[in-house]
mmCIF file of C-alpha atoms in Angstrom:
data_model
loop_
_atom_site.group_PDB
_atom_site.id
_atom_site.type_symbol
_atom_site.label_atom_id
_atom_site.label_comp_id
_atom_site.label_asym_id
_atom_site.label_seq_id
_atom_site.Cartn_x
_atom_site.Cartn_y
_atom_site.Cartn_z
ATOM 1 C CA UNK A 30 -4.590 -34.524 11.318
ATOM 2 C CA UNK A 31 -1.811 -34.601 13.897
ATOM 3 C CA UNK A 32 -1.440 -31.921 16.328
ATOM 4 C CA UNK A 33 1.590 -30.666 14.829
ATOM 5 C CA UNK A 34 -0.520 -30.403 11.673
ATOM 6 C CA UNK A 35 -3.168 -28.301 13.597
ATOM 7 C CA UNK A 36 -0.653 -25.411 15.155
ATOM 8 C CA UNK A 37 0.938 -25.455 11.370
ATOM 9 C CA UNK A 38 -2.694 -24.638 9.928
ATOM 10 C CA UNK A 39 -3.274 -22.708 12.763
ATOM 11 C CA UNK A 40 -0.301 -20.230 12.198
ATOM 12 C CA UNK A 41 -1.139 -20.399 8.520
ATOM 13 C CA UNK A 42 -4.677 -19.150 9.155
ATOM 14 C CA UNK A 43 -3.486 -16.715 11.767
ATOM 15 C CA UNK A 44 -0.927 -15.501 9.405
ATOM 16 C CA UNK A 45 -3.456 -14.990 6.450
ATOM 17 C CA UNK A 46 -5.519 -12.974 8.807
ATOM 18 C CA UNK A 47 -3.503 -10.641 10.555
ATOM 19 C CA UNK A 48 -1.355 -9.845 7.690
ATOM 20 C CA UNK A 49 -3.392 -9.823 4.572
ATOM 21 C CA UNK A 50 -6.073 -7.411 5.998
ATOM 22 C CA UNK A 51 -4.204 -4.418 6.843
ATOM 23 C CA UNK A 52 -1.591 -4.978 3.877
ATOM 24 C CA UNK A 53 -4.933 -4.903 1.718
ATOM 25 C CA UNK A 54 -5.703 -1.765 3.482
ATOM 26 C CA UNK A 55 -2.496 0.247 2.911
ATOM 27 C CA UNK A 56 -2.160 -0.794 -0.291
ATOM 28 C CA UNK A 57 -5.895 0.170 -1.685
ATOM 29 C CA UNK A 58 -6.108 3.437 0.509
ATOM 30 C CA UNK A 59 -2.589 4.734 -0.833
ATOM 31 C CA UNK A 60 -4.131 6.885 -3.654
ATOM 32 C CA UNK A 61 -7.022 8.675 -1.727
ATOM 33 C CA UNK A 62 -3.884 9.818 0.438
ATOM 34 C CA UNK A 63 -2.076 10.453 -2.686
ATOM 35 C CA UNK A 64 -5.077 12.714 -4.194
ATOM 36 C CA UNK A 65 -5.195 14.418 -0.669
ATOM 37 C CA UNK A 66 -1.328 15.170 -1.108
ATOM 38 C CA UNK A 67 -1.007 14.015 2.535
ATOM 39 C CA UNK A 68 2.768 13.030 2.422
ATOM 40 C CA UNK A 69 2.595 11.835 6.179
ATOM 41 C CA UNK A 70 -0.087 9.542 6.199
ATOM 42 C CA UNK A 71 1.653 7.955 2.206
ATOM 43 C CA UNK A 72 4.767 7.393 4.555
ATOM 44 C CA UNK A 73 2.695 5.646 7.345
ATOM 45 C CA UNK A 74 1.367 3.632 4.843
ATOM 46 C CA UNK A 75 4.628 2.780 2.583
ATOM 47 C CA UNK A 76 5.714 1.765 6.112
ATOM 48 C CA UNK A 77 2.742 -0.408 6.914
ATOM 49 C CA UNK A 78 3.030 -1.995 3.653
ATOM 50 C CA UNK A 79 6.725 -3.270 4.102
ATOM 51 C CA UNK A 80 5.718 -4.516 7.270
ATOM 52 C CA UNK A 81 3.233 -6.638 6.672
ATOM 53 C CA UNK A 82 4.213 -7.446 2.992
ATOM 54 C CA UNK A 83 7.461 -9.070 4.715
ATOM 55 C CA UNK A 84 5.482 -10.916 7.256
ATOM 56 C CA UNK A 85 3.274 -12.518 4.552
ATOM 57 C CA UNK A 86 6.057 -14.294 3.710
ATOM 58 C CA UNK A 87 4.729 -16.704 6.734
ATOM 59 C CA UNK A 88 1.853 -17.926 4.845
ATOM 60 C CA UNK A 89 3.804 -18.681 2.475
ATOM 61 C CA UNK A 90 6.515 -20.953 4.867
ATOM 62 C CA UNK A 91 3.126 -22.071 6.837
ATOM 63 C CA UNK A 92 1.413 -23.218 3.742
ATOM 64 C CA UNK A 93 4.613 -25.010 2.413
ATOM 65 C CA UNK A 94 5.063 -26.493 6.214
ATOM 66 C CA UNK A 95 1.416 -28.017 5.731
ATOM 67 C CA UNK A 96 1.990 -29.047 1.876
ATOM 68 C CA UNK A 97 5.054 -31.561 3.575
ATOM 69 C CA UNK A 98 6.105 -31.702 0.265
ATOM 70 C CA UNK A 99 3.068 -33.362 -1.942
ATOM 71 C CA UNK A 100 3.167 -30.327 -4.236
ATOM 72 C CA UNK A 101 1.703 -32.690 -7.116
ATOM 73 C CA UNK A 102 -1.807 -31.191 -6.156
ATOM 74 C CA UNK A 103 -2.823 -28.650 -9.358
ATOM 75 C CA UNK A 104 -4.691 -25.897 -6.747
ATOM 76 C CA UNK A 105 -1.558 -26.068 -4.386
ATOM 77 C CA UNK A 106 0.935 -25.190 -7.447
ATOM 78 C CA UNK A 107 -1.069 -22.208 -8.771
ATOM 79 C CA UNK A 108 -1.676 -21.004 -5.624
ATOM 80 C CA UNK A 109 1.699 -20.953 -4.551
ATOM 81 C CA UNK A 110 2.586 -19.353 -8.003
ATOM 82 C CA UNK A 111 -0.318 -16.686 -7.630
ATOM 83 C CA UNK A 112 1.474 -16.149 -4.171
ATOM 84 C CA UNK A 113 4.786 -15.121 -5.730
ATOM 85 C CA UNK A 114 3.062 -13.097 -8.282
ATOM 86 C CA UNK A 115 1.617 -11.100 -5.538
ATOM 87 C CA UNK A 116 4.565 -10.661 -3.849
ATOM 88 C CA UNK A 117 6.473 -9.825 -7.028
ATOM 89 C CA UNK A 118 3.669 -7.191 -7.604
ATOM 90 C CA UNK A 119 3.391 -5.824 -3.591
ATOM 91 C CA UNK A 120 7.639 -5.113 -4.363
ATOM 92 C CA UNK A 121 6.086 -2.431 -7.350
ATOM 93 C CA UNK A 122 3.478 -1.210 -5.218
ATOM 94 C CA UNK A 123 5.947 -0.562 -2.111
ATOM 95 C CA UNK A 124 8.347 1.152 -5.040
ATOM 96 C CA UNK A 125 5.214 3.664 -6.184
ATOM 97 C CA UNK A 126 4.492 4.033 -3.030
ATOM 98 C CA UNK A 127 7.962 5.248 -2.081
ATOM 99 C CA UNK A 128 8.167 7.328 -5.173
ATOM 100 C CA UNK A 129 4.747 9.121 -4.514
ATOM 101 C CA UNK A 130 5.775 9.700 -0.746
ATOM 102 C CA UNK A 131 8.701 11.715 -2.697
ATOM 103 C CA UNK A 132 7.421 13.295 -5.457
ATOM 104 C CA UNK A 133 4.955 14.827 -2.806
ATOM 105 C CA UNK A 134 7.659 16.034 0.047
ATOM 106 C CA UNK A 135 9.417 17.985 -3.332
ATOM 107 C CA UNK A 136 6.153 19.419 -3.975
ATOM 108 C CA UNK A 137 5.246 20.776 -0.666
ATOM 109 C CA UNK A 138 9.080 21.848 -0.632
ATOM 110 C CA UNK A 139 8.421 24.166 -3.609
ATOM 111 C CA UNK A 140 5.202 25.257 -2.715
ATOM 112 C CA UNK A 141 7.059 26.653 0.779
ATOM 113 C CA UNK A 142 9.666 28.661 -1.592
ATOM 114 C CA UNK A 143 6.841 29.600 -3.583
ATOM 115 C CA UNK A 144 4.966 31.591 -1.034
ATOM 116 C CA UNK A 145 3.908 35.487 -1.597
ATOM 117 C CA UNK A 146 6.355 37.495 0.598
ATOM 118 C CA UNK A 147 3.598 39.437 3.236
ATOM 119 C CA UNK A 148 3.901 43.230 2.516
ATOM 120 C CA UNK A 149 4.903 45.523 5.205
ATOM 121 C CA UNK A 150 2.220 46.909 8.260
ATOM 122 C CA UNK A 151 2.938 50.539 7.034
ATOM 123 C CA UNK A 152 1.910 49.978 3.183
ATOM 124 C CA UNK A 153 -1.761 48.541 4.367
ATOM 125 C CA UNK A 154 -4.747 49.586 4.095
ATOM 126 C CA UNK A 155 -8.093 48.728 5.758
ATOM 127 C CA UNK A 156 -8.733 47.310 2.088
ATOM 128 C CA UNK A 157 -5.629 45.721 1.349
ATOM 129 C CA UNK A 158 -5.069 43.740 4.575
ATOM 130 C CA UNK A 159 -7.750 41.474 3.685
ATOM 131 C CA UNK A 160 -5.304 41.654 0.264
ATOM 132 C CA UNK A 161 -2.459 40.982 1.831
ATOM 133 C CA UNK A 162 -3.641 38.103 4.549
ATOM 134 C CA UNK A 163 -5.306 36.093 1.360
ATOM 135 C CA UNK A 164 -2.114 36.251 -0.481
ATOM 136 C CA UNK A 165 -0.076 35.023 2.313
ATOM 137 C CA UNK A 166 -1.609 31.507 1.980
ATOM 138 C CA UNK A 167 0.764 29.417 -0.020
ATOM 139 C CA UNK A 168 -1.084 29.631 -3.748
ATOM 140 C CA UNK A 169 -2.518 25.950 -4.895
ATOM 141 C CA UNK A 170 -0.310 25.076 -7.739
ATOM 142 C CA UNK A 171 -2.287 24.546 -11.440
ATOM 143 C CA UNK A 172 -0.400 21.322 -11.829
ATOM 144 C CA UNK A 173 -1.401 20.171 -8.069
ATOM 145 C CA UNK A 174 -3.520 16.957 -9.204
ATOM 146 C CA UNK A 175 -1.139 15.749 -11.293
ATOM 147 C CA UNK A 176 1.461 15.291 -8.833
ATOM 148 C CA UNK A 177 2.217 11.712 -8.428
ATOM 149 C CA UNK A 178 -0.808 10.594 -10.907
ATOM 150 C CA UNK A 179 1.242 8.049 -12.678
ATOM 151 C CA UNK A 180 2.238 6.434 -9.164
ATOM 152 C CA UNK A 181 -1.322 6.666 -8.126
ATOM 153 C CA UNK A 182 -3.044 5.027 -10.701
ATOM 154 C CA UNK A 183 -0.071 2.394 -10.874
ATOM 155 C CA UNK A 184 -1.497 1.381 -7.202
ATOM 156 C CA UNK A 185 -5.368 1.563 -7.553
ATOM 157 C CA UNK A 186 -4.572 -1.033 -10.369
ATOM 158 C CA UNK A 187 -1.945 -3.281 -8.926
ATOM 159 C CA UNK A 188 -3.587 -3.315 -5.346
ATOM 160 C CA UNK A 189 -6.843 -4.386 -6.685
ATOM 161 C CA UNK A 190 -4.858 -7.227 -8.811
ATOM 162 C CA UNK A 191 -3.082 -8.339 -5.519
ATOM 163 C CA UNK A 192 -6.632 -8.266 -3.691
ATOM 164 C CA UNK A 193 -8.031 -10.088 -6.455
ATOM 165 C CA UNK A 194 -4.894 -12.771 -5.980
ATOM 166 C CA UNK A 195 -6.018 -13.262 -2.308
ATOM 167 C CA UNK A 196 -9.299 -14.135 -2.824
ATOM 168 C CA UNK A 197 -8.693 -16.322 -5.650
ATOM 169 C CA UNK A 198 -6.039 -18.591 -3.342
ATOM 170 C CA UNK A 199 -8.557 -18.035 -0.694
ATOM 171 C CA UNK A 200 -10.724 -19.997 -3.498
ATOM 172 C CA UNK A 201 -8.514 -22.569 -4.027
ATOM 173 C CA UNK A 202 -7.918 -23.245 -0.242
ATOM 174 C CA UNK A 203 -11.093 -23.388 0.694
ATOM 175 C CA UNK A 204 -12.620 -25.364 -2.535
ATOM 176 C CA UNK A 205 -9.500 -28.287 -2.509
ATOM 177 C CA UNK A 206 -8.462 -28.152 1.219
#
C-alpha cells in the first residue's frame, strides 16, 4: 500500500469516525427532545445533523479515492449503494426534523396566547391568591403529546435504519477489506 494509499484510508477512517458518531447521535436523540417539547435543543440538533450529514459526504469521496476505480468488487457496490440510501434517508430525517422544530415553536406560540389573564391585587383573597398564582401558569394543553408524533416516530424509525446501514458497511469493510 503506497503512502498516498495510507493518508486516503486514513482520511476515510477519520472521516467515518468523527462524522458518523455524532450524526448517529442527533439523529437517534431527536425524539426524546421531541417528547420533551424542547424546541431549542430539536434546532441544535436539526443543525448538528446538516452538519455532519454534509461532511459524510467525505467517506463517501475517501472511499471512492481508495476504490481507484475497481468497483467490480460485490461488497464495494452495495456498500456504496447502502451509502446513498442513507444519505437519501438522513435528507427525510433532516426534513422531520425541521418540521418538528416547527410544529413545536407554533405550539409554544399558542400556548403564550393561551395563558389565564392574572386577576387584579384588589379582587384577592388570602384563599384565592394561591387561585390566582396556579392559574397564571400557562395550562398544559390535552393534545400536548401529540404534537409532532408523526415526525417523531418518522425519526426513531429512519435513524435506527440509517444506524443499522452503518454498521452493515462497517461489515462489509471490515469482512472484504
Amino acid at each position: 500500500m503506497s503512502t498516498s494509499d495510507r493518508l486516503l484510508l486514513f482520511l476515510h477512517i477519520g472521516f467515518a469516525i468523527f462524522t458518523l458518531g455524532p450524526l448517529t447521535a442527533a439523529t437517534m436523540s431527536a425524539p426524546r427532545y421531541i417528547r420533551n417539547r424542547n424546541v431549542t435543543v430539536v434546532r441544535y440538533l436539526h443543525r448538528t445533523t446538516q452538519i455532519y450529514g454534509l461532511a459524510t459526504l467525505g467517506i463517501f469521496l475517501f472511499g471512492l479515492a481508495l476504490a481507484k476505480g475497481d468497483l467490480a468488487e460485490i461488497w464495494l457496490t452495495v456498500s456504496m449503494t447502502l451509502f446513498v440510501v442513507a444519505l437519501a434517508l438522513l435528507l427525510i430525517i433532516e426534513r422531520d426534523q425541521r418540521k418538528a422544530a416547527h410544529l413545536l415553536e407554533v405550539a409554544a406560540a399558542e400556548e403564550g396566547r393561551a395563558a389565564v389573564p392574572a386577576r387584579p391585587a384588589a379582587a384577592r383573597t388570602a384563599e384565592g391568591a394561591e387561585k390566582t398564582e396556579t392559574a397564571q401558569a400557562p395550562p398544559a394543553p390535552a393534545s400536548g403529546a401529540e404534537i409532532a408524533q408523526v415526525e417523531r416516530g418518522r425519526l426513531a424509525a429512519m435513524s435506527g435504519v440509517v444506524s443499522l446501514i452503518w454498521l452493515t458497511i462497517l461489515v462489509l469493510m471490515v469482512w472484504n477489506g
